[in-house]
PDB file of C-alpha atoms in Angstrom:
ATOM      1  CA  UNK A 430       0.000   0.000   0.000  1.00 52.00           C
ATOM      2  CA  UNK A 431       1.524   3.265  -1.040  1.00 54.00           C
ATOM      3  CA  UNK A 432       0.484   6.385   0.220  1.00 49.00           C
ATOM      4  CA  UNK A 433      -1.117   9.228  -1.495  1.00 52.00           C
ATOM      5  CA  UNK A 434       1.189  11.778  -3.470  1.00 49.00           C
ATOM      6  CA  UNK A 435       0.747  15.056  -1.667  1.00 49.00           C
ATOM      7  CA  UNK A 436       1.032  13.078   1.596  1.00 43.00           C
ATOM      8  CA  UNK A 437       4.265  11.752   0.638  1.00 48.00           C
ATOM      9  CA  UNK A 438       5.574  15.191  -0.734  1.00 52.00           C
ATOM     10  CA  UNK A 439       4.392  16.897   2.388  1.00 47.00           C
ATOM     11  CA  UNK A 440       6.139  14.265   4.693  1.00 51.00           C
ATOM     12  CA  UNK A 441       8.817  14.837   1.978  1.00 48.00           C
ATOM     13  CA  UNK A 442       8.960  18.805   3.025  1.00 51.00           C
ATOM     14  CA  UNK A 443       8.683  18.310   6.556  1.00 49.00           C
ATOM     15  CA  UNK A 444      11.628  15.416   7.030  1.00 51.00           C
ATOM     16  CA  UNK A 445      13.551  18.445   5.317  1.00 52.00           C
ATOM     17  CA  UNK A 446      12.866  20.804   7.140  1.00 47.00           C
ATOM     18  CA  UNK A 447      13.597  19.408  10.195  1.00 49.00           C
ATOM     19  CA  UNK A 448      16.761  18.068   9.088  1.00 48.00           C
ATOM     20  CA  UNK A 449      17.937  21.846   8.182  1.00 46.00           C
ATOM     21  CA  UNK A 450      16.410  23.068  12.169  1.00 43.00           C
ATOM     22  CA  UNK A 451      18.658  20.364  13.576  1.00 44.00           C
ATOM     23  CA  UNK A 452      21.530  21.043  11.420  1.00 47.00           C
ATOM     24  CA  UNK A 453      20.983  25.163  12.279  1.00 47.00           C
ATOM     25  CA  UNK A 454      21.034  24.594  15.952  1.00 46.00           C
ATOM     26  CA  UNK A 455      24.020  22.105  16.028  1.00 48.00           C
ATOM     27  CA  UNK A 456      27.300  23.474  17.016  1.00 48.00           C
ATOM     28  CA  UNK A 457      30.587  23.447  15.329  1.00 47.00           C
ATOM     29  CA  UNK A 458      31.076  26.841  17.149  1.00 44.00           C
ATOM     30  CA  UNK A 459      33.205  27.346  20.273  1.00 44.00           C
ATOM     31  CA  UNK A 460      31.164  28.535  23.276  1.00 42.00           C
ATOM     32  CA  UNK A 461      31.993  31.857  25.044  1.00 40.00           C
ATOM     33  CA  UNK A 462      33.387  31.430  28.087  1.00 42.00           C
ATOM     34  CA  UNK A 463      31.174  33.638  30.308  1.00 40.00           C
ATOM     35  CA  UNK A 464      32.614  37.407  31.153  1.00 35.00           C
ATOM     36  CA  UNK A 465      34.381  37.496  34.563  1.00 36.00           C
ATOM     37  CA  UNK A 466      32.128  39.962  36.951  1.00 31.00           C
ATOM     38  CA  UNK A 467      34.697  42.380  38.757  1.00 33.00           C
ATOM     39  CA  UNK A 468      35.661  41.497  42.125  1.00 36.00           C
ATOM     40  CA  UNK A 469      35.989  43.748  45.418  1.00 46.00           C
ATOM     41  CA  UNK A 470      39.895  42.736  45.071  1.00 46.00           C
ATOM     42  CA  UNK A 471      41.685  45.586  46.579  1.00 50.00           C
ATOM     43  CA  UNK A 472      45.482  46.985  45.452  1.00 57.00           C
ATOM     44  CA  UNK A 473      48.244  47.320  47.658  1.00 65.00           C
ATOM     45  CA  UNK A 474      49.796  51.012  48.650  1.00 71.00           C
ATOM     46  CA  UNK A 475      52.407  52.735  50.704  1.00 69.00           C
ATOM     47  CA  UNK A 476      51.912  54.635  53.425  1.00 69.00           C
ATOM     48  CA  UNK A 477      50.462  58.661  53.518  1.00 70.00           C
ATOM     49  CA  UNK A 478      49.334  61.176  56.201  1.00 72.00           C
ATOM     50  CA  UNK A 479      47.375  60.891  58.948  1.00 84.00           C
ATOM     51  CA  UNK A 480      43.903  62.604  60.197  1.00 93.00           C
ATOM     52  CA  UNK A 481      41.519  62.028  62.671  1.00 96.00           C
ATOM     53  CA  UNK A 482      37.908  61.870  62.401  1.00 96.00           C
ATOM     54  CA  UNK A 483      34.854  62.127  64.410  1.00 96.00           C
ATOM     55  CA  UNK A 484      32.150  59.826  64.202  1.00 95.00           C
ATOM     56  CA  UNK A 485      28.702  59.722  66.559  1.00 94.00           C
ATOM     57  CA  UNK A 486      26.899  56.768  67.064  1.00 92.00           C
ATOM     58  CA  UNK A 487      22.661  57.253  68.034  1.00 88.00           C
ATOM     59  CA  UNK A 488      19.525  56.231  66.880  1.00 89.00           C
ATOM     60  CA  UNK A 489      21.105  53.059  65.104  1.00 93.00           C
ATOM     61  CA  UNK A 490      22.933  54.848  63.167  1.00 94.00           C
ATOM     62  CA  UNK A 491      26.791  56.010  62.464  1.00 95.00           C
ATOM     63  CA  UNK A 492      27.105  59.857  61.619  1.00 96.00           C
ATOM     64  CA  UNK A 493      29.190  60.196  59.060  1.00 97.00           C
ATOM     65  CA  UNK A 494      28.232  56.948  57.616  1.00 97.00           C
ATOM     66  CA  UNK A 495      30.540  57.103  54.761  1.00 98.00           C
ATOM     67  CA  UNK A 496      34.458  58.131  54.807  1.00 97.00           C
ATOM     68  CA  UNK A 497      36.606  58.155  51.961  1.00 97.00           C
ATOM     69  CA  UNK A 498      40.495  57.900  52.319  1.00 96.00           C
ATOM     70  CA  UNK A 499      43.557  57.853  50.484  1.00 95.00           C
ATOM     71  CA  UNK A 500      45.116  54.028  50.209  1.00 94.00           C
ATOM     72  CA  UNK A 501      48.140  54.217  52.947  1.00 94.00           C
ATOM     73  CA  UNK A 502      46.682  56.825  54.903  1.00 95.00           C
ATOM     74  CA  UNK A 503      46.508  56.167  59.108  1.00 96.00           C
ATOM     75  CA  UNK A 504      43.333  57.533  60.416  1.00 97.00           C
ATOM     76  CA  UNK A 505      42.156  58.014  64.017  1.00 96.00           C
ATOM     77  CA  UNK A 506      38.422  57.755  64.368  1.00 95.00           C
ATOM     78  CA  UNK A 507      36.892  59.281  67.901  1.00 95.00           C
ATOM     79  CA  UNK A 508      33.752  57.756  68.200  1.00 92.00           C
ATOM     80  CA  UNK A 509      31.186  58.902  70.845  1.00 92.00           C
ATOM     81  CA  UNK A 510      27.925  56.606  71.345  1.00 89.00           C
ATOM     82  CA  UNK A 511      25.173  58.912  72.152  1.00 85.00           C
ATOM     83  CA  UNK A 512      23.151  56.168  73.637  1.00 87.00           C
ATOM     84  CA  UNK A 513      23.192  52.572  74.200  1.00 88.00           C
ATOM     85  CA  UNK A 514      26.292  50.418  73.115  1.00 88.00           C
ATOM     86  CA  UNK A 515      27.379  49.597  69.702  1.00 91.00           C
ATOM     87  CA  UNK A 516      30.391  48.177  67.403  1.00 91.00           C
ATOM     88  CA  UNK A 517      32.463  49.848  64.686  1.00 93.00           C
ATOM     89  CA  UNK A 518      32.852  46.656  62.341  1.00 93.00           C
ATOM     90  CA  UNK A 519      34.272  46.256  58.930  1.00 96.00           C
ATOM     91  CA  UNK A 520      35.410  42.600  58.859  1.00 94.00           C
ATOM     92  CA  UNK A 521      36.699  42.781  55.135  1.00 95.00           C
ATOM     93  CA  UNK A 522      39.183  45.821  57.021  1.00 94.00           C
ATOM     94  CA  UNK A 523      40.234  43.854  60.340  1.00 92.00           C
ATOM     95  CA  UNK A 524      38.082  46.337  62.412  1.00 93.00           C
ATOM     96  CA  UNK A 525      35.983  44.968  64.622  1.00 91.00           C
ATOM     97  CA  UNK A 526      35.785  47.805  67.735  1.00 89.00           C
ATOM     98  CA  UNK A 527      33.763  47.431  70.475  1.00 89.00           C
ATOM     99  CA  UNK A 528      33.280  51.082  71.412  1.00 84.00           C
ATOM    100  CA  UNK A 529      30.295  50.403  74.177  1.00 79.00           C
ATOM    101  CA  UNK A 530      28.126  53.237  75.276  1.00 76.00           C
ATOM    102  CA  UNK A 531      30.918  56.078  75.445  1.00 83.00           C
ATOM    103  CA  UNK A 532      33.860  57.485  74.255  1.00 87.00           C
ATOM    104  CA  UNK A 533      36.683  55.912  72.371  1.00 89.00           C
ATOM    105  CA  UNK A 534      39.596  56.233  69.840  1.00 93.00           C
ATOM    106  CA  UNK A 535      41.606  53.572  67.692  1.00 93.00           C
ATOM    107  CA  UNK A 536      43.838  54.672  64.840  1.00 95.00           C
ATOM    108  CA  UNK A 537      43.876  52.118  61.425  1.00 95.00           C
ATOM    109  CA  UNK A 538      46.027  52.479  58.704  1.00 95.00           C
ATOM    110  CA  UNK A 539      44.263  51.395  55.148  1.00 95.00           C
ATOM    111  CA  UNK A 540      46.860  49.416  53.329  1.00 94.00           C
ATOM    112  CA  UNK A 541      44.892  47.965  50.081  1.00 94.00           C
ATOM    113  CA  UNK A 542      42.448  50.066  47.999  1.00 96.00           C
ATOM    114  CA  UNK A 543      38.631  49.318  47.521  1.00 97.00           C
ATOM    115  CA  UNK A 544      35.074  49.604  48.883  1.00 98.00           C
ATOM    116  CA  UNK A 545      34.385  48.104  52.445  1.00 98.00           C
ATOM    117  CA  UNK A 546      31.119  47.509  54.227  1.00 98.00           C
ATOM    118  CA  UNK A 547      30.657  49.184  57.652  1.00 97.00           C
ATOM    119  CA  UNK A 548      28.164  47.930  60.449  1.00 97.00           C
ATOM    120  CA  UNK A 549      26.974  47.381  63.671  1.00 94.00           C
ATOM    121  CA  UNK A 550      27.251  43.796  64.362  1.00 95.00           C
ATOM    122  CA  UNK A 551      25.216  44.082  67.594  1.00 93.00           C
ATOM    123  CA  UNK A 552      21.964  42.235  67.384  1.00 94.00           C
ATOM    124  CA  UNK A 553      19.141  44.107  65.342  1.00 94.00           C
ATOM    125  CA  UNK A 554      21.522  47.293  64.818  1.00 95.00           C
ATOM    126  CA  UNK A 555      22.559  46.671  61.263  1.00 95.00           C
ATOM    127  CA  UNK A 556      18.945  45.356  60.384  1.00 96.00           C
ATOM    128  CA  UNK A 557      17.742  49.064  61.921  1.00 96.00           C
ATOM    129  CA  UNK A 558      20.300  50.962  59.396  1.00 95.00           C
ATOM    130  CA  UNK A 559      23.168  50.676  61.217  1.00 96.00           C
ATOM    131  CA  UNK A 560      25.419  50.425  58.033  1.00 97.00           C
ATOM    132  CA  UNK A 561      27.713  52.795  56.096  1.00 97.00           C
ATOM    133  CA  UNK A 562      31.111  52.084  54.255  1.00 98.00           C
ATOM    134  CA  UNK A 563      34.760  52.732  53.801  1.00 98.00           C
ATOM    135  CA  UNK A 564      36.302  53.134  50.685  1.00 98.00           C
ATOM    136  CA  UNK A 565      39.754  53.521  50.011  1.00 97.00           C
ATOM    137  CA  UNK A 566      41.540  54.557  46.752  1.00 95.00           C
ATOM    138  CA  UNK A 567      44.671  54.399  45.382  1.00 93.00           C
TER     139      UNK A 567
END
């Protein structure tokens, strides 16, 4: 039993087709290796001047919130907690100060360029706004 002739020719059209769809999407090509996203690497720098500055912690919050600094700078923060106790943390930095509820100063010298998250660490502080950051350049 043969089948009728514009049912073969349209099985014809359509075994060609997909033979052409298959031979389209098969490779041949190299793939792209994906784009490398930037990191928060930091760079390495010699030493510059020093300053102090003055920071105030209230209300679950750090004010300033964000310092800039030169890379290789040493810089004496004076913190004052207007309230109840708190932390001056930025892991990523090797600070983790435990300033209390008064008055304190610690000098840190910034020896590699980059951005750095600042917080709060105690319980509920960052999640109140307790955040600010530290960046460094070259």
């Amino acid at each position: 039993m043969s089948l009728p002739l514009h049912l073969s020719k349209a099985i014809a059209s359509a075994s060609i087709a997909s033979a052409l769809v298959f031979a389209a999407c098969g490779g041949g090509s190299t793939p792209t290796a994906p784009t490398p996203v930037p990191s928060a690497s930091t760079t390495p720098c010699a030493a510059s001047g020093t300053q102090q500055v003055n920071v105030q912690t209230e209300s679950f919050k750090f004010t300033p919130k964000d310092f800039n600094f030169k890379c290789g700078s040493s810089v004496t923060f004076a913190l004052v907690s207007k309230d109840i106790g708190h932390n001056f943390t930025a892991n990523d930095l090797g600070i983790a100060w435990d300033i209390g509820s008064k008055a304190s100063m610690q000098t840190f010298t910034f020896t590699r360029s980059g951005t750095f998250r600042l917080v709060c660490t105690i319980a509920g502080h960052e999640a109140a706004g307790m955040v600010g950051k530290i960046t460094i350049t070259p």
